[in-house]
PDB file of C-alpha atoms and ligand atoms in Angstrom:
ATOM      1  CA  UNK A 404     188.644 195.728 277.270  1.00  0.00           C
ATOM      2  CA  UNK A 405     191.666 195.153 279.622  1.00  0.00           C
ATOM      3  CA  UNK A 406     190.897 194.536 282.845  1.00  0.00           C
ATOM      4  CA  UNK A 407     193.557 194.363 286.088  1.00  0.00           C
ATOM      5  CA  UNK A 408     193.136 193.988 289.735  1.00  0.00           C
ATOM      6  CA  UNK A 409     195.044 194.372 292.685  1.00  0.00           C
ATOM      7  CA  UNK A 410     195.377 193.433 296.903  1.00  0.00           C
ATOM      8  CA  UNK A 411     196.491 195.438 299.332  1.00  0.00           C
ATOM      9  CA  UNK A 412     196.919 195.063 303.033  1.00  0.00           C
ATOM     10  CA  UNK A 413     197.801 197.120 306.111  1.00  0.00           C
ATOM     11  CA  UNK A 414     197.905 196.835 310.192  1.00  0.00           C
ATOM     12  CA  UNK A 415     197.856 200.257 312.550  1.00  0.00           C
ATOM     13  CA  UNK A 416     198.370 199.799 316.147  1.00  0.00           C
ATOM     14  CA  UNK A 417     195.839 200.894 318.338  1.00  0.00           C
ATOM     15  CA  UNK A 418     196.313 203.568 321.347  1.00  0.00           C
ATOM     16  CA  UNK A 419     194.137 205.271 323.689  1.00  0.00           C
ATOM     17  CA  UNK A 420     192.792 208.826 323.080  1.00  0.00           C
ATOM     18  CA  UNK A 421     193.951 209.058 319.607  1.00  0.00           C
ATOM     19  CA  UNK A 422     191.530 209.870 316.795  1.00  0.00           C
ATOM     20  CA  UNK A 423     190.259 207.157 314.707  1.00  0.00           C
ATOM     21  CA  UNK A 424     189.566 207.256 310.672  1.00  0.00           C
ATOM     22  CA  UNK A 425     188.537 204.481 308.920  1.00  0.00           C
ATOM     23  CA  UNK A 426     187.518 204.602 304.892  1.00  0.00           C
ATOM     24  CA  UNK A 427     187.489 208.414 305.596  1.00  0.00           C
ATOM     25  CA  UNK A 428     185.023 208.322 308.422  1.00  0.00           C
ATOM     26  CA  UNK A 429     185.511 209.680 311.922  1.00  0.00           C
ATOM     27  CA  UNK A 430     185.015 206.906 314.372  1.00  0.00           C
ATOM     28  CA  UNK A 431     183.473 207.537 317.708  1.00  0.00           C
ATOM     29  CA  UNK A 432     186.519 205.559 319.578  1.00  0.00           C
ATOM     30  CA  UNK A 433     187.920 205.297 323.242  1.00  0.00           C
ATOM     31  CA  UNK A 434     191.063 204.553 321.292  1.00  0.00           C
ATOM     32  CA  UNK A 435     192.776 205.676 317.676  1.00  0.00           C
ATOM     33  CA  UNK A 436     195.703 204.199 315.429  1.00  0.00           C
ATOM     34  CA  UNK A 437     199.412 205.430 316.012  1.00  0.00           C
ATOM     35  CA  UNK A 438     200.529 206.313 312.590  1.00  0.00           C
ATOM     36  CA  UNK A 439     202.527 209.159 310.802  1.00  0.00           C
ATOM     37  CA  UNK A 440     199.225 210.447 308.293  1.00  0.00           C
ATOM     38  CA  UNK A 441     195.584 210.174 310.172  1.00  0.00           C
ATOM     39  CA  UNK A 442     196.043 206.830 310.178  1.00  0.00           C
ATOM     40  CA  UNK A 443     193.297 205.575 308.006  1.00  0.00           C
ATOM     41  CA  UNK A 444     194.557 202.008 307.861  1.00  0.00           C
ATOM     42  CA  UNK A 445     191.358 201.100 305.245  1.00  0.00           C
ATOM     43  CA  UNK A 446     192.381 203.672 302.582  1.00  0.00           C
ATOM     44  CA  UNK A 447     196.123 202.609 302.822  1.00  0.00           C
ATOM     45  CA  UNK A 448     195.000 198.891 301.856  1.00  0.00           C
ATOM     46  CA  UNK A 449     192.387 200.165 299.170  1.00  0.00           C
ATOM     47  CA  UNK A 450     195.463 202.810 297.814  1.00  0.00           C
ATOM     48  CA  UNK A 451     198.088 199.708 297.540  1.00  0.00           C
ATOM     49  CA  UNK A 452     195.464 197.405 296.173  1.00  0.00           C
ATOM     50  CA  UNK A 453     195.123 200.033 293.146  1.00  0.00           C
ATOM     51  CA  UNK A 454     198.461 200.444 292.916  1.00  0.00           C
ATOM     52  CA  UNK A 455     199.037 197.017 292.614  1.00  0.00           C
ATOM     53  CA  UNK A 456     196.509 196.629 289.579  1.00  0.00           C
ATOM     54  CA  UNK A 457     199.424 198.550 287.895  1.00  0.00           C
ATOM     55  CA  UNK A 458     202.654 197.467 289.637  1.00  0.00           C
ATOM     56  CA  UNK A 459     203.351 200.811 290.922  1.00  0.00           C
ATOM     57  CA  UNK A 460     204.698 199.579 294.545  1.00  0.00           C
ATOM     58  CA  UNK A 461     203.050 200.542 297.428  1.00  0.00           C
ATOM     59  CA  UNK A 462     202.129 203.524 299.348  1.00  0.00           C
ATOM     60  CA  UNK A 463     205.053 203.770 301.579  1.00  0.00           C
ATOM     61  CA  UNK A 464     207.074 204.081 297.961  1.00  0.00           C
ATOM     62  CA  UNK A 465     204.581 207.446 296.909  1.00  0.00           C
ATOM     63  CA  UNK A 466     204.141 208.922 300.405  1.00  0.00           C
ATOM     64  CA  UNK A 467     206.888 208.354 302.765  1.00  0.00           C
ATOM     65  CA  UNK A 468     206.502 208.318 306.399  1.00  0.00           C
ATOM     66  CA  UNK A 469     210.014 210.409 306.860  1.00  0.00           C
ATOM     67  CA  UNK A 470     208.390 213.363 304.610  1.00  0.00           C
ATOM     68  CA  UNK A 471     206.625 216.162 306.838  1.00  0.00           C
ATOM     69  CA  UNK A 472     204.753 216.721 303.742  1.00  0.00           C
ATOM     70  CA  UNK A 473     202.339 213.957 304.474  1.00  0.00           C
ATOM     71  CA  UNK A 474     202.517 214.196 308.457  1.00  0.00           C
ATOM     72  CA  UNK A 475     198.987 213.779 310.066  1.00  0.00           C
ATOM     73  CA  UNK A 476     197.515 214.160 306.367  1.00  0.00           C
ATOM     74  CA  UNK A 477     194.418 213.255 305.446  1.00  0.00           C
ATOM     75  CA  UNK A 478     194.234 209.752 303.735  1.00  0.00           C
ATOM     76  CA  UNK A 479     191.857 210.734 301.116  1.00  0.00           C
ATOM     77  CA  UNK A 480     194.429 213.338 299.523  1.00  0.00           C
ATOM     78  CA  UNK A 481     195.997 210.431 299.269  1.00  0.00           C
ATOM     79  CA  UNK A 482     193.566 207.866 297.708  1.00  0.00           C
ATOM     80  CA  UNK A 483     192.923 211.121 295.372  1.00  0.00           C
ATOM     81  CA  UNK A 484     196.406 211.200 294.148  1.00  0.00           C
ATOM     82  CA  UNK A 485     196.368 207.144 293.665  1.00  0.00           C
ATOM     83  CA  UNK A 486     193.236 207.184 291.766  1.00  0.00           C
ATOM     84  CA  UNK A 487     194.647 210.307 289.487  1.00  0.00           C
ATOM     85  CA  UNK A 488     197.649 207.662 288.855  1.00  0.00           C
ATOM     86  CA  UNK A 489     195.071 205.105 287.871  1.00  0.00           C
ATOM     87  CA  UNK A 490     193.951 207.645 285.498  1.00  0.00           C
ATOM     88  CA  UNK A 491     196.813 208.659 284.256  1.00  0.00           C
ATOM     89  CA  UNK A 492     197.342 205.328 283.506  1.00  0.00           C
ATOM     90  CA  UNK A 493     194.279 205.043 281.197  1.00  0.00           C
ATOM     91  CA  UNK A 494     192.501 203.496 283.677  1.00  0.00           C
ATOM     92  CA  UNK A 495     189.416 203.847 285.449  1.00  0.00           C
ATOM     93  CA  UNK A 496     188.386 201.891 288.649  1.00  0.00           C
ATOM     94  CA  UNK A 497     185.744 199.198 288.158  1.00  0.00           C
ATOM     95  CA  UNK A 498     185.159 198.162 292.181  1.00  0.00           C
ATOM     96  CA  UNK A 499     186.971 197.670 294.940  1.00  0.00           C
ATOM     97  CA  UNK A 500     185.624 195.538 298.112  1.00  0.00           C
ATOM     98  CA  UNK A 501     187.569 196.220 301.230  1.00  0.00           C
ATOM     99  CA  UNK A 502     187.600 194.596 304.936  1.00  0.00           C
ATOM    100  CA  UNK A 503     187.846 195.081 308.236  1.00  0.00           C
ATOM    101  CA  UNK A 504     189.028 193.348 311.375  1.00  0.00           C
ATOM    102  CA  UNK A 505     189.390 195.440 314.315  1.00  0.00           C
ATOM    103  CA  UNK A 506     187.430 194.419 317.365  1.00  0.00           C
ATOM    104  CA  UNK A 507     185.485 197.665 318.881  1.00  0.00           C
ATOM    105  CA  UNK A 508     183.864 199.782 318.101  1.00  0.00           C
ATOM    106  CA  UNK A 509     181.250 198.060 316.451  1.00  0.00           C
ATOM    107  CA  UNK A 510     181.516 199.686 312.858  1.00  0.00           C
ATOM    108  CA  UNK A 511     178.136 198.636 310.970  1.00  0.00           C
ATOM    109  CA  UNK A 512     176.837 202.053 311.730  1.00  0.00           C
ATOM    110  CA  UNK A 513     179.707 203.505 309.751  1.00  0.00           C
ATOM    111  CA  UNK A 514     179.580 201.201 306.338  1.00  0.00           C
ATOM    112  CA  UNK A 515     176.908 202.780 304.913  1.00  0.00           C
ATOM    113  CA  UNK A 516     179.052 206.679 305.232  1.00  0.00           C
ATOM    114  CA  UNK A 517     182.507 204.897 304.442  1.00  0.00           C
ATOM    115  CA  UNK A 518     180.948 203.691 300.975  1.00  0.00           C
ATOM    116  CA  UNK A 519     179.242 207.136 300.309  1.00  0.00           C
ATOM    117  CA  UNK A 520     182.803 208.925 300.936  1.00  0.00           C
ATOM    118  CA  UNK A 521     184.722 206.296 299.337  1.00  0.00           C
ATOM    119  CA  UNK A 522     182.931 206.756 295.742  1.00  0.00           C
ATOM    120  CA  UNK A 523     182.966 209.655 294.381  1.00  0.00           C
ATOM    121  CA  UNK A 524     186.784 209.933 295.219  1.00  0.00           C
ATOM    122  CA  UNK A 525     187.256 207.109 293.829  1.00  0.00           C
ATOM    123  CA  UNK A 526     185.027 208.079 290.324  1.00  0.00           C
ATOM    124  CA  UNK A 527     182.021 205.487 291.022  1.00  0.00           C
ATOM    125  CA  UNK A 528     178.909 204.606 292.364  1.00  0.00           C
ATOM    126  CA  UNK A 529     178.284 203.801 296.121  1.00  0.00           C
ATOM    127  CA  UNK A 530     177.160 200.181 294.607  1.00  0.00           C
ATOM    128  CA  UNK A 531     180.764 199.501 293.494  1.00  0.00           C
ATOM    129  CA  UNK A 532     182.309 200.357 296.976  1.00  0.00           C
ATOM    130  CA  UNK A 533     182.477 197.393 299.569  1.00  0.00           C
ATOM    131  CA  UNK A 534     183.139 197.709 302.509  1.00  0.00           C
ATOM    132  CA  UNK A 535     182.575 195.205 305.403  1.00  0.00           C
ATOM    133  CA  UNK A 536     183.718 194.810 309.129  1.00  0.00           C
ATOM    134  CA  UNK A 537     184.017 191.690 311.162  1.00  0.00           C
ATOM    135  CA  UNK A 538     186.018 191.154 314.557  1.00  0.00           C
ATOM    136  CA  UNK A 539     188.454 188.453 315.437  1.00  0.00           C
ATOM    137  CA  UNK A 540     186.313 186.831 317.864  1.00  0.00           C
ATOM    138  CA  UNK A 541     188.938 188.223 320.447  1.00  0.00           C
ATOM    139  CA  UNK A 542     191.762 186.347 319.092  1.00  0.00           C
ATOM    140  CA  UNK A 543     195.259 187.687 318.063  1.00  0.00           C
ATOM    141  CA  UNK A 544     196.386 191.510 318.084  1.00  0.00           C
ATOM    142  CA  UNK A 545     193.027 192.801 316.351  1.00  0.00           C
ATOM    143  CA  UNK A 546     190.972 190.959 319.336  1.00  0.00           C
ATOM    144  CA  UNK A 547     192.768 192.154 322.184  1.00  0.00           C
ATOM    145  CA  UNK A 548     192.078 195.706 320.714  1.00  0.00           C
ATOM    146  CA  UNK A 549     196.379 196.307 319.978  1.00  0.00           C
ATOM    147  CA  UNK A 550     195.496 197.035 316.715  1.00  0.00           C
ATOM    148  CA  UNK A 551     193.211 196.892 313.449  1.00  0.00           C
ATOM    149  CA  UNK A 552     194.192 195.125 310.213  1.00  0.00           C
ATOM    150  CA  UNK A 553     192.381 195.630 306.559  1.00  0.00           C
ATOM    151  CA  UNK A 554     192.894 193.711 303.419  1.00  0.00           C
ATOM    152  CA  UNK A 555     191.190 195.451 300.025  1.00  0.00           C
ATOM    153  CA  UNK A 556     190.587 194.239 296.657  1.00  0.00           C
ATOM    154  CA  UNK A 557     190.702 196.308 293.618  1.00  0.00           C
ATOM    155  CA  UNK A 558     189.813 196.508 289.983  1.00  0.00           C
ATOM    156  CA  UNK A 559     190.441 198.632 286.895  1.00  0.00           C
ATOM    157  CA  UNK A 560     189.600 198.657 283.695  1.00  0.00           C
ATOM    158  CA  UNK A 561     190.558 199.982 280.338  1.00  0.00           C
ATOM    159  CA  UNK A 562     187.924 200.347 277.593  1.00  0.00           C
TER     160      UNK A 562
HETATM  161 MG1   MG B 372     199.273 202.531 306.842  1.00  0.00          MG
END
């Protein structure tokens, strides 16, 4: 069986009244992320941490930010279209584990729904989707609330 994995990472800044996504959840939010697509900054680390399991670049490379085509669009299209790669590939995902840091809201209430959204998009069980939150303990940009920064681990395999 081959086996690969992958990292990804992204930042969104944070702005008031602006809708907030995260790991294809609507968040209840005072504030949202400033971004070209909805902004889900958790799917955009989970989609580069697949396709870096197979060195495919990153998602700014696939979908970029100076096409209307993906203007406001919803992240999980585009998490769809990364895990069809993945397939194409020969591939299917094993698990990923993905987390958090963004200060407020609070987003344990929202785990359990990001997981059960997550999964079957991305072909497997809720118990191979992580996902967990923690703030900065209000230092740097994610704890003064400018913005919200996710890191994501990913792997597939090949039997
Ligand atoms: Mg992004």
């Amino acid at each position: 069986m081959d086996i690969r994995i992958g990292n990804g990472y992204d930042v969104h800044a944070l702005a008031d009244g602006l809708p907030m996504r995260l790991g294809g959840v609507q968040i209840p939010s005072a504030t949202g992320f400033v971004a070209h697509s909805d902004g889900d900054v958790a799917i955009h680390a989970l989609c580069d941490a697949l396709l870096g399991c197979l060195s495919l670049g990153d998602i700014g490379h696939l979908f970029p930010d100076t096409s209307d085509e993906w203007k406001g669009v919803d992240s999980k299209l585009l998490l769809a279209r990364v895990v069809a790669l993945v397939h194409e590939h020969g591939y299917e995902v094993g698990n990923v584990d993905i987390t958090i840091a963004l200060q407020k809201p609070k987003l344990a209430p929202h785990i359990e729904t990001m997981r059960s959204t997550l999964a079957p998009i991305l072909g497997v069980g809720a118990d191979r989707v992580s996902v967990k939150a923690t703030t900065t303990e209000k230092l740097g940009f994610v704890g003064r609330c400018e913005g919200c920064e996710v890191w994501a681990s990913a792997l597939i395999k090949q039997d």
